[in-house]
CSV table of C-alpha atoms and ligand atoms in Angstrom, one decimal:
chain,number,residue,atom,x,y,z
F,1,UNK,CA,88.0,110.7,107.7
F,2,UNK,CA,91.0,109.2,107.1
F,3,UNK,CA,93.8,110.3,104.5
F,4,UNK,CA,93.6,106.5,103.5
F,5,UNK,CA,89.7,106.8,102.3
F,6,UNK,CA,90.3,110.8,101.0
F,7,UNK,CA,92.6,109.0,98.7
F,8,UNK,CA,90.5,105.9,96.9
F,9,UNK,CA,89.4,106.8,93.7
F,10,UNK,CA,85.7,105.9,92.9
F,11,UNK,CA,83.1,107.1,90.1
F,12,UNK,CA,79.7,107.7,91.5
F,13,UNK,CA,77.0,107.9,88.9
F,14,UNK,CA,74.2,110.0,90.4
F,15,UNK,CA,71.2,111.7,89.7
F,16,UNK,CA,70.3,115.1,90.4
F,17,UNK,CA,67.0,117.8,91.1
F,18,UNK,CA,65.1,114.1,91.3
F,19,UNK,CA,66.1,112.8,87.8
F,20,UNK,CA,66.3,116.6,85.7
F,21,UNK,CA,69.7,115.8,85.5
F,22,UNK,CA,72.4,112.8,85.9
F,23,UNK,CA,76.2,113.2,86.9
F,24,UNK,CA,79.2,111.5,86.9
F,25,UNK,CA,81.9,112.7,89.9
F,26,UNK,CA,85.2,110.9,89.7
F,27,UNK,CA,88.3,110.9,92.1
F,28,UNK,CA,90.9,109.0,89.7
F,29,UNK,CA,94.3,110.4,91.6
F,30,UNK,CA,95.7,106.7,91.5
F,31,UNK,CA,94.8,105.8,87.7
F,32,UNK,CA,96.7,109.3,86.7
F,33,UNK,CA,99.4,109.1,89.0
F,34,UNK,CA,99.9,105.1,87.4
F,35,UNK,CA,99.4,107.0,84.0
F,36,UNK,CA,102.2,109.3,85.1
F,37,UNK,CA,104.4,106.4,86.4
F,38,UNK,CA,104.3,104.3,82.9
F,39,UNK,CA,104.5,106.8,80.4
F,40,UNK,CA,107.2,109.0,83.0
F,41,UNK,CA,104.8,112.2,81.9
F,42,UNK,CA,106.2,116.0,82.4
F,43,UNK,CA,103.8,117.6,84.5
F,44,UNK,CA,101.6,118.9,81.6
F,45,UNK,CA,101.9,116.2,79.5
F,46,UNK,CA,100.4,114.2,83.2
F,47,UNK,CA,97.9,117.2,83.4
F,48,UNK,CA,96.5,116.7,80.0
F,49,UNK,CA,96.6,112.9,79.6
F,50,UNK,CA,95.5,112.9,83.2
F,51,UNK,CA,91.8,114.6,82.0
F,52,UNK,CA,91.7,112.8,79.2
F,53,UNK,CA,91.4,109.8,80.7
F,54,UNK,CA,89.6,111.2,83.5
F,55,UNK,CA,87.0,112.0,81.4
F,56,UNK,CA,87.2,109.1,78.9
F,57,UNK,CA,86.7,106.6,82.2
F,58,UNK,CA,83.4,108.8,83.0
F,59,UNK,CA,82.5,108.0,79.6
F,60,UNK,CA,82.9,104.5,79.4
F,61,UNK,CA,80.6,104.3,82.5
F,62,UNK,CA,78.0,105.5,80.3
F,63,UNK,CA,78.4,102.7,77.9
F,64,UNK,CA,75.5,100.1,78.7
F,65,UNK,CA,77.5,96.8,77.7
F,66,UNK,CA,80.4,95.6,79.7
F,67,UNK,CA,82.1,94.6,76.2
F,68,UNK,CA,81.4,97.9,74.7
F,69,UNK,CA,84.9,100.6,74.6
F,70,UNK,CA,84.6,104.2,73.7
F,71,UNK,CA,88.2,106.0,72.6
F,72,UNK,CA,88.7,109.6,72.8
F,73,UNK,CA,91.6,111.4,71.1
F,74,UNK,CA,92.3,114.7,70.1
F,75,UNK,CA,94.8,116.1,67.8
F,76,UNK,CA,95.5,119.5,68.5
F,77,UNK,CA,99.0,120.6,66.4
F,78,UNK,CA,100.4,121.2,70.3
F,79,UNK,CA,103.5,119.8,71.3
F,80,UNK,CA,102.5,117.2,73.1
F,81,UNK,CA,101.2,115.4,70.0
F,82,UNK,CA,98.4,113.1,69.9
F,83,UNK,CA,96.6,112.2,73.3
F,84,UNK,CA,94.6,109.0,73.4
F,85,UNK,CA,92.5,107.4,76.0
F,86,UNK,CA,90.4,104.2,76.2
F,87,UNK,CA,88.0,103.6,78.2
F,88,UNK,CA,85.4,100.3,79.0
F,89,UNK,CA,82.7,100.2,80.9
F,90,UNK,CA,84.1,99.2,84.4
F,91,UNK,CA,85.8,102.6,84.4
F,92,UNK,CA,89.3,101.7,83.5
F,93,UNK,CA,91.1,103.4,81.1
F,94,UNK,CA,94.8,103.4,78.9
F,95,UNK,CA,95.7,106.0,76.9
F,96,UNK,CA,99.2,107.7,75.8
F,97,UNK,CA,100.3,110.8,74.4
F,98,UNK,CA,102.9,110.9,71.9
F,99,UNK,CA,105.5,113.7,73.2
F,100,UNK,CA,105.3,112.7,76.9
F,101,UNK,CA,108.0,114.8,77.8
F,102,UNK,CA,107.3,118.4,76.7
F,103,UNK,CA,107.1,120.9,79.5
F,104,UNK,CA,105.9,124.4,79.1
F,105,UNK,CA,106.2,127.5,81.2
F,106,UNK,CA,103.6,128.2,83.7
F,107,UNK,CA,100.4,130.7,82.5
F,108,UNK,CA,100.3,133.8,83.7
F,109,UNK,CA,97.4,132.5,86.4
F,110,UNK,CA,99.9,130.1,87.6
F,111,UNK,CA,98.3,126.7,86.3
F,112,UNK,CA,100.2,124.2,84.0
F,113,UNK,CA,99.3,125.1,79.9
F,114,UNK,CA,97.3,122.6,79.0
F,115,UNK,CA,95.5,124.0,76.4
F,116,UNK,CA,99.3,125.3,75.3
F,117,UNK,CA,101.0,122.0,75.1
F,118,UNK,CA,97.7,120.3,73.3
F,119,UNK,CA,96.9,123.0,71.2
F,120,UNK,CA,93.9,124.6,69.5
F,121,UNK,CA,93.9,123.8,65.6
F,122,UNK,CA,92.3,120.6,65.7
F,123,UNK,CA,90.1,118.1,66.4
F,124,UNK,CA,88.5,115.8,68.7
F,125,UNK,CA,86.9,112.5,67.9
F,126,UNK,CA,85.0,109.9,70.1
F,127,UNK,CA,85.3,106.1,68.5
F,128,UNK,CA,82.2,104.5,70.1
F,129,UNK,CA,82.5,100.5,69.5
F,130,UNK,CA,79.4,98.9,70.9
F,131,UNK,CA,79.6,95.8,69.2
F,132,UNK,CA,78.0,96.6,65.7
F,133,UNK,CA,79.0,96.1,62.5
F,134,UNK,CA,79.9,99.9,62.4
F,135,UNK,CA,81.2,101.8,65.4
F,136,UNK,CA,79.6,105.6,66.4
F,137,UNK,CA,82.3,108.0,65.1
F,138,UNK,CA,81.6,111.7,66.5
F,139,UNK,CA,84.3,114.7,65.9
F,140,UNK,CA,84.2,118.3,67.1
F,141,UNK,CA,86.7,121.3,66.4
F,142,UNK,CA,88.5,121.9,69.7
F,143,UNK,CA,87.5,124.6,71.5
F,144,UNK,CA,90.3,125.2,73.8
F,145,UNK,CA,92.2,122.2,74.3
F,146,UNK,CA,92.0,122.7,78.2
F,147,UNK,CA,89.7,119.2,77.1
F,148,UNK,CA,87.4,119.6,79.9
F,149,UNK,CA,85.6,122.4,77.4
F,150,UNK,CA,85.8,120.0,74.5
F,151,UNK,CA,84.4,116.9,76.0
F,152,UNK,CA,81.2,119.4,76.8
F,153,UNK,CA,81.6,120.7,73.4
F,154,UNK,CA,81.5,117.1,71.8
F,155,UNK,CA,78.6,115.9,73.9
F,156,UNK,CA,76.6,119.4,72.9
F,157,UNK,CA,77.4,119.5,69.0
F,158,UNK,CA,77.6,115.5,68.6
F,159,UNK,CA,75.3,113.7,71.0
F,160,UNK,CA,73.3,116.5,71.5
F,161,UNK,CA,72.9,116.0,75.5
F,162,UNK,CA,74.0,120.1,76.9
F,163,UNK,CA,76.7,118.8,79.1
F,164,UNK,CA,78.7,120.9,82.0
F,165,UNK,CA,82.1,119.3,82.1
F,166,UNK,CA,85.0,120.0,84.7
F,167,UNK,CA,88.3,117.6,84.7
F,168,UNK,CA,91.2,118.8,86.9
F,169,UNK,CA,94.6,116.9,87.8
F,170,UNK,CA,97.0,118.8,90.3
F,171,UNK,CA,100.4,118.1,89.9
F,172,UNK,CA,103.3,118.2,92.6
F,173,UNK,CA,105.9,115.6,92.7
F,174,UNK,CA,103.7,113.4,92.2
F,175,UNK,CA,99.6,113.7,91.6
F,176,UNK,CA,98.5,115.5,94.5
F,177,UNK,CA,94.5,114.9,93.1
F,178,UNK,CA,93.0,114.2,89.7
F,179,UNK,CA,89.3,114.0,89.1
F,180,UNK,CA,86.0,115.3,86.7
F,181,UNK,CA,82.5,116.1,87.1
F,182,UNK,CA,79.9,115.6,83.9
F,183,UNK,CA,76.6,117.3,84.5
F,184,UNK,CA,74.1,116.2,81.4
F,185,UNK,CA,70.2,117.6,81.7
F,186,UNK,CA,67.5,116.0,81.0
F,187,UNK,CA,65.4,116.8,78.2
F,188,UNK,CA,62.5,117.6,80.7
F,189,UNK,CA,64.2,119.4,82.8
F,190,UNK,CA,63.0,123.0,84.1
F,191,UNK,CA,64.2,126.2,83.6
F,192,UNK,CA,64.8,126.6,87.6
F,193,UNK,CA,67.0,123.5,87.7
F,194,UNK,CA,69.1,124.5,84.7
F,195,UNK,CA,69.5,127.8,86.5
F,196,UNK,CA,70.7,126.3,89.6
F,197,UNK,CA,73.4,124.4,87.8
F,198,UNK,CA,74.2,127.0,85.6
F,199,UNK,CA,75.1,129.5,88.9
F,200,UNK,CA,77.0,126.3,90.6
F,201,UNK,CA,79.5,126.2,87.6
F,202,UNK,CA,81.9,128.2,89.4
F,203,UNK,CA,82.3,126.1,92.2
F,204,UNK,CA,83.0,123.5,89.8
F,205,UNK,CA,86.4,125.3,88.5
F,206,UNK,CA,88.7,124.4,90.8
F,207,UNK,CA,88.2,120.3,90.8
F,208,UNK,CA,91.3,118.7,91.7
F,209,UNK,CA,91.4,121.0,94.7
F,210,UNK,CA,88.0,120.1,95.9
F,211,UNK,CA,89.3,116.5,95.8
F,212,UNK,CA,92.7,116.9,97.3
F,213,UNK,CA,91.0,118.7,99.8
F,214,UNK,CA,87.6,116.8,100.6
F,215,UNK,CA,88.1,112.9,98.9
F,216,UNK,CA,85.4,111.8,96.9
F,217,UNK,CA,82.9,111.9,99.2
F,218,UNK,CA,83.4,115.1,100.6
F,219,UNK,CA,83.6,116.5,96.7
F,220,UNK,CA,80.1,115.0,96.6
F,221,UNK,CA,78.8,117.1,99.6
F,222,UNK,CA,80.8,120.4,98.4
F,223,UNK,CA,79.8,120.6,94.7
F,224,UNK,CA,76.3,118.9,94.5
F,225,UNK,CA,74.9,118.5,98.1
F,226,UNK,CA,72.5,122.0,96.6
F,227,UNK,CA,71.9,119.7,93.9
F,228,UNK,CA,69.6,116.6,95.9
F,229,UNK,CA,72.1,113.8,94.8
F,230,UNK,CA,70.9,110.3,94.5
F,231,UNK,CA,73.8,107.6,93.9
F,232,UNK,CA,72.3,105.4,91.3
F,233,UNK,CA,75.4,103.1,91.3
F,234,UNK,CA,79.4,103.1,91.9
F,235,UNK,CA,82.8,102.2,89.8
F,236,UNK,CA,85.9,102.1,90.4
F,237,UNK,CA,88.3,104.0,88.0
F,238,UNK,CA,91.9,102.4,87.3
F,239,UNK,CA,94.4,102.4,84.4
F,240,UNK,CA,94.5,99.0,82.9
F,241,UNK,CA,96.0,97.9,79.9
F,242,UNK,CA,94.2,94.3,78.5
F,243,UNK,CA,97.5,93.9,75.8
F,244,UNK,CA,98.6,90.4,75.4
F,245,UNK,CA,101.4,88.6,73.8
F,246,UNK,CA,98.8,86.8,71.3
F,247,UNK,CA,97.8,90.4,70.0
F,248,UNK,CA,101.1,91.3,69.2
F,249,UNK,CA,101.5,87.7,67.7
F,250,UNK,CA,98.7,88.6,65.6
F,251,UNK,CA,99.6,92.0,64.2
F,252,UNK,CA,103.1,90.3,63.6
F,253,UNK,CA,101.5,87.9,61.1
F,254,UNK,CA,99.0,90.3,59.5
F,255,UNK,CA,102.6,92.2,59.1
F,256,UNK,CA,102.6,89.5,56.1
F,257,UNK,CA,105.1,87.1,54.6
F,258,UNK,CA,108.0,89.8,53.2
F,259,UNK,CA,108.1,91.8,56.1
F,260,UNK,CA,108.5,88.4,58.7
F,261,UNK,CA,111.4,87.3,56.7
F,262,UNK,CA,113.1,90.5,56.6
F,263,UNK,CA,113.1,90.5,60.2
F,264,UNK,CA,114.2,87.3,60.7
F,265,UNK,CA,117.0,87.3,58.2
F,266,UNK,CA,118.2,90.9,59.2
F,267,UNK,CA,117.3,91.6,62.7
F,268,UNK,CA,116.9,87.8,63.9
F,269,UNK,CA,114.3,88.6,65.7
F,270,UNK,CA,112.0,91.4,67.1
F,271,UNK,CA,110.7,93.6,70.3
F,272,UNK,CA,107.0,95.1,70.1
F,273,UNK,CA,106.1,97.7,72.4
F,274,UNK,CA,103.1,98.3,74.0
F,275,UNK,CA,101.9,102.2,73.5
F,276,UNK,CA,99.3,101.6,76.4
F,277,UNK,CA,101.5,99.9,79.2
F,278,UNK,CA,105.0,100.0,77.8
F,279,UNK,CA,105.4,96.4,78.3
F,280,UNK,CA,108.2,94.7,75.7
F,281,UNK,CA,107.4,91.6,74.1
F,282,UNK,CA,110.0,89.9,72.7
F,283,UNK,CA,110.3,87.2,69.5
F,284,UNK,CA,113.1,85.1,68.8
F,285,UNK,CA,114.1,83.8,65.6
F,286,UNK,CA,112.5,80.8,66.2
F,287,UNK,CA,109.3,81.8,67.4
F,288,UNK,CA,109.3,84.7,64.3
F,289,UNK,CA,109.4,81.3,61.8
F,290,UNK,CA,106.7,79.9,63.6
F,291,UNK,CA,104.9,82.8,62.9
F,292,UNK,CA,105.7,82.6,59.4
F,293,UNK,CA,105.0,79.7,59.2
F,294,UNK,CA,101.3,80.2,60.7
F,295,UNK,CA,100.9,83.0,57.9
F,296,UNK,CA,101.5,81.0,55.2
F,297,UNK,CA,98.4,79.1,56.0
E,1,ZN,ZN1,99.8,97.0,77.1
């Protein structure tokens, strides 16, 4: 194998012990390493946003509707502030975290403190729009904020599917490897096959290494080849951000008549930023009365 092919980030979507359980196993060391290049992360803040998303674009590829979106984001009183990922069906994901330039010291162990710089006192919530009238709000206390533990705690306490979840994202100069495991079981599943997943956990620890060490594929053949795997299908994780300039038209105008002439009377005209992909847009004078002019009708 090739460094080229241990590289390409992919999502495979298997089942497992002949359908007692399904996973999702995703190399995403491209999508964070694009996540770390936008938002010019610290390497904890690129750690922790880097899972997020890791495990939000595993989620979306449970979502059965290709216009459907699930959002994760946690609040956990760290210092990194909010962290927020979005995630659609295909697999791709944007997300941001608001402080992406704290660094903390190592842990004792050696690893970057994720569950440090996210914090503990808080909360995580899923925003599930799939197109109703109402979306599917669920919200757990974090656990940890290590966020691998608190994605399994949400799906346990909140969707009531007994999850095993593992994200990692190893960090050098750049992202050396980022990628997750989900394990969900069955309800009919047997007491041998939980066990056998329950004593493979271990092996599960240590992700990002697997992956930086073995590529997807490999990864497949190290952590679940005891497990009969069956790929049911195949997605390809990437960060994408679907902002345009007619959204930001939109939310100028739904600012409301006031506002739009104070900023074209005091700051002849304006710059809105895009939290997702940092792009600027900007709106001259003119184009700020054309707007007003539009909310007036
Ligand atoms: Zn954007």
């Amino acid at each position: 194998m090739t460094d080229n092919t241990l590289n390409l980030d992919g999502t495979l979507r298997l089942s497992l012990m002949g359908g007692q359980a399904r996973a999702f196993l995703t190399q995403s060391t491209r999508m964070v390493q694009d996540a770390r290049s936008i938002h010019r992360l610290s390497r904890v803040a690129t750690a922790a946003l880097g899972r997020l998303l890791t495990g939000a674009s595993m989620m979306g590829c449970m979502l059965k509707d290709e216009r459907d979106s699930l959002t994760a984001m946690i609040k956990g009183g760290g210092p990194l502030g909010t962290l927020m990922a979005v995630a659609r069906a295909d697999g791709t994901v944007k997300g941001y975290v608001d402080n992406p330039d704290v660094e903390l010291p190592l842990r004792a162990d050696g690893k970057l403190d994720v569950g440090g710089a996210v914090g503990r006192d808080g909360q995580l919530t899923v925003i599930k729009d799939l197109g109703l009238r109402e979306p599917y709000v669920g919200r757990v206390n974090l656990r940890s904020g290590e966020i691998g533990e608190d994605l399994a705690m949400y799906f346990t306490a909140s969707e009531q599917t007994p999850s095993l979840v593992s994200l990692g994202v190893l960090v050098g100069e750049s992202v050396v490897a980022a990628g997750g495991l989900i394990i969900q079981v069955m309800p009919d599943c047997s007491e041998a096959a939980l066990k056998s997943i329950e004593l493979s956990a271990p092996m599960f620890m240590n992700i990002s290494k697997t992956f930086s060490e073995y590529g997807l594929n490999g990864a497949l053949e190290q952590l679940l080849g005891h497990l009969e795997p069956e790929i049911l299908s195949t997605a390809r994780p990437a960060y994408h951000c679907d902002c345009c300039r007619d959204r930001f038209e939109r939310g100028l105008i739904a600012l409301g008549r006031e506002e739009l002439t104070k900023l074209i009377d005091e700051d002849h005209g304006a710059e809105v930023n895009c939290h997702f992909c940092n792009r600027t847009y900007r709106f001259s004078e003119q184009q700020l009365r054309d707007l007003l002019r539009r909310a007036q009708t």
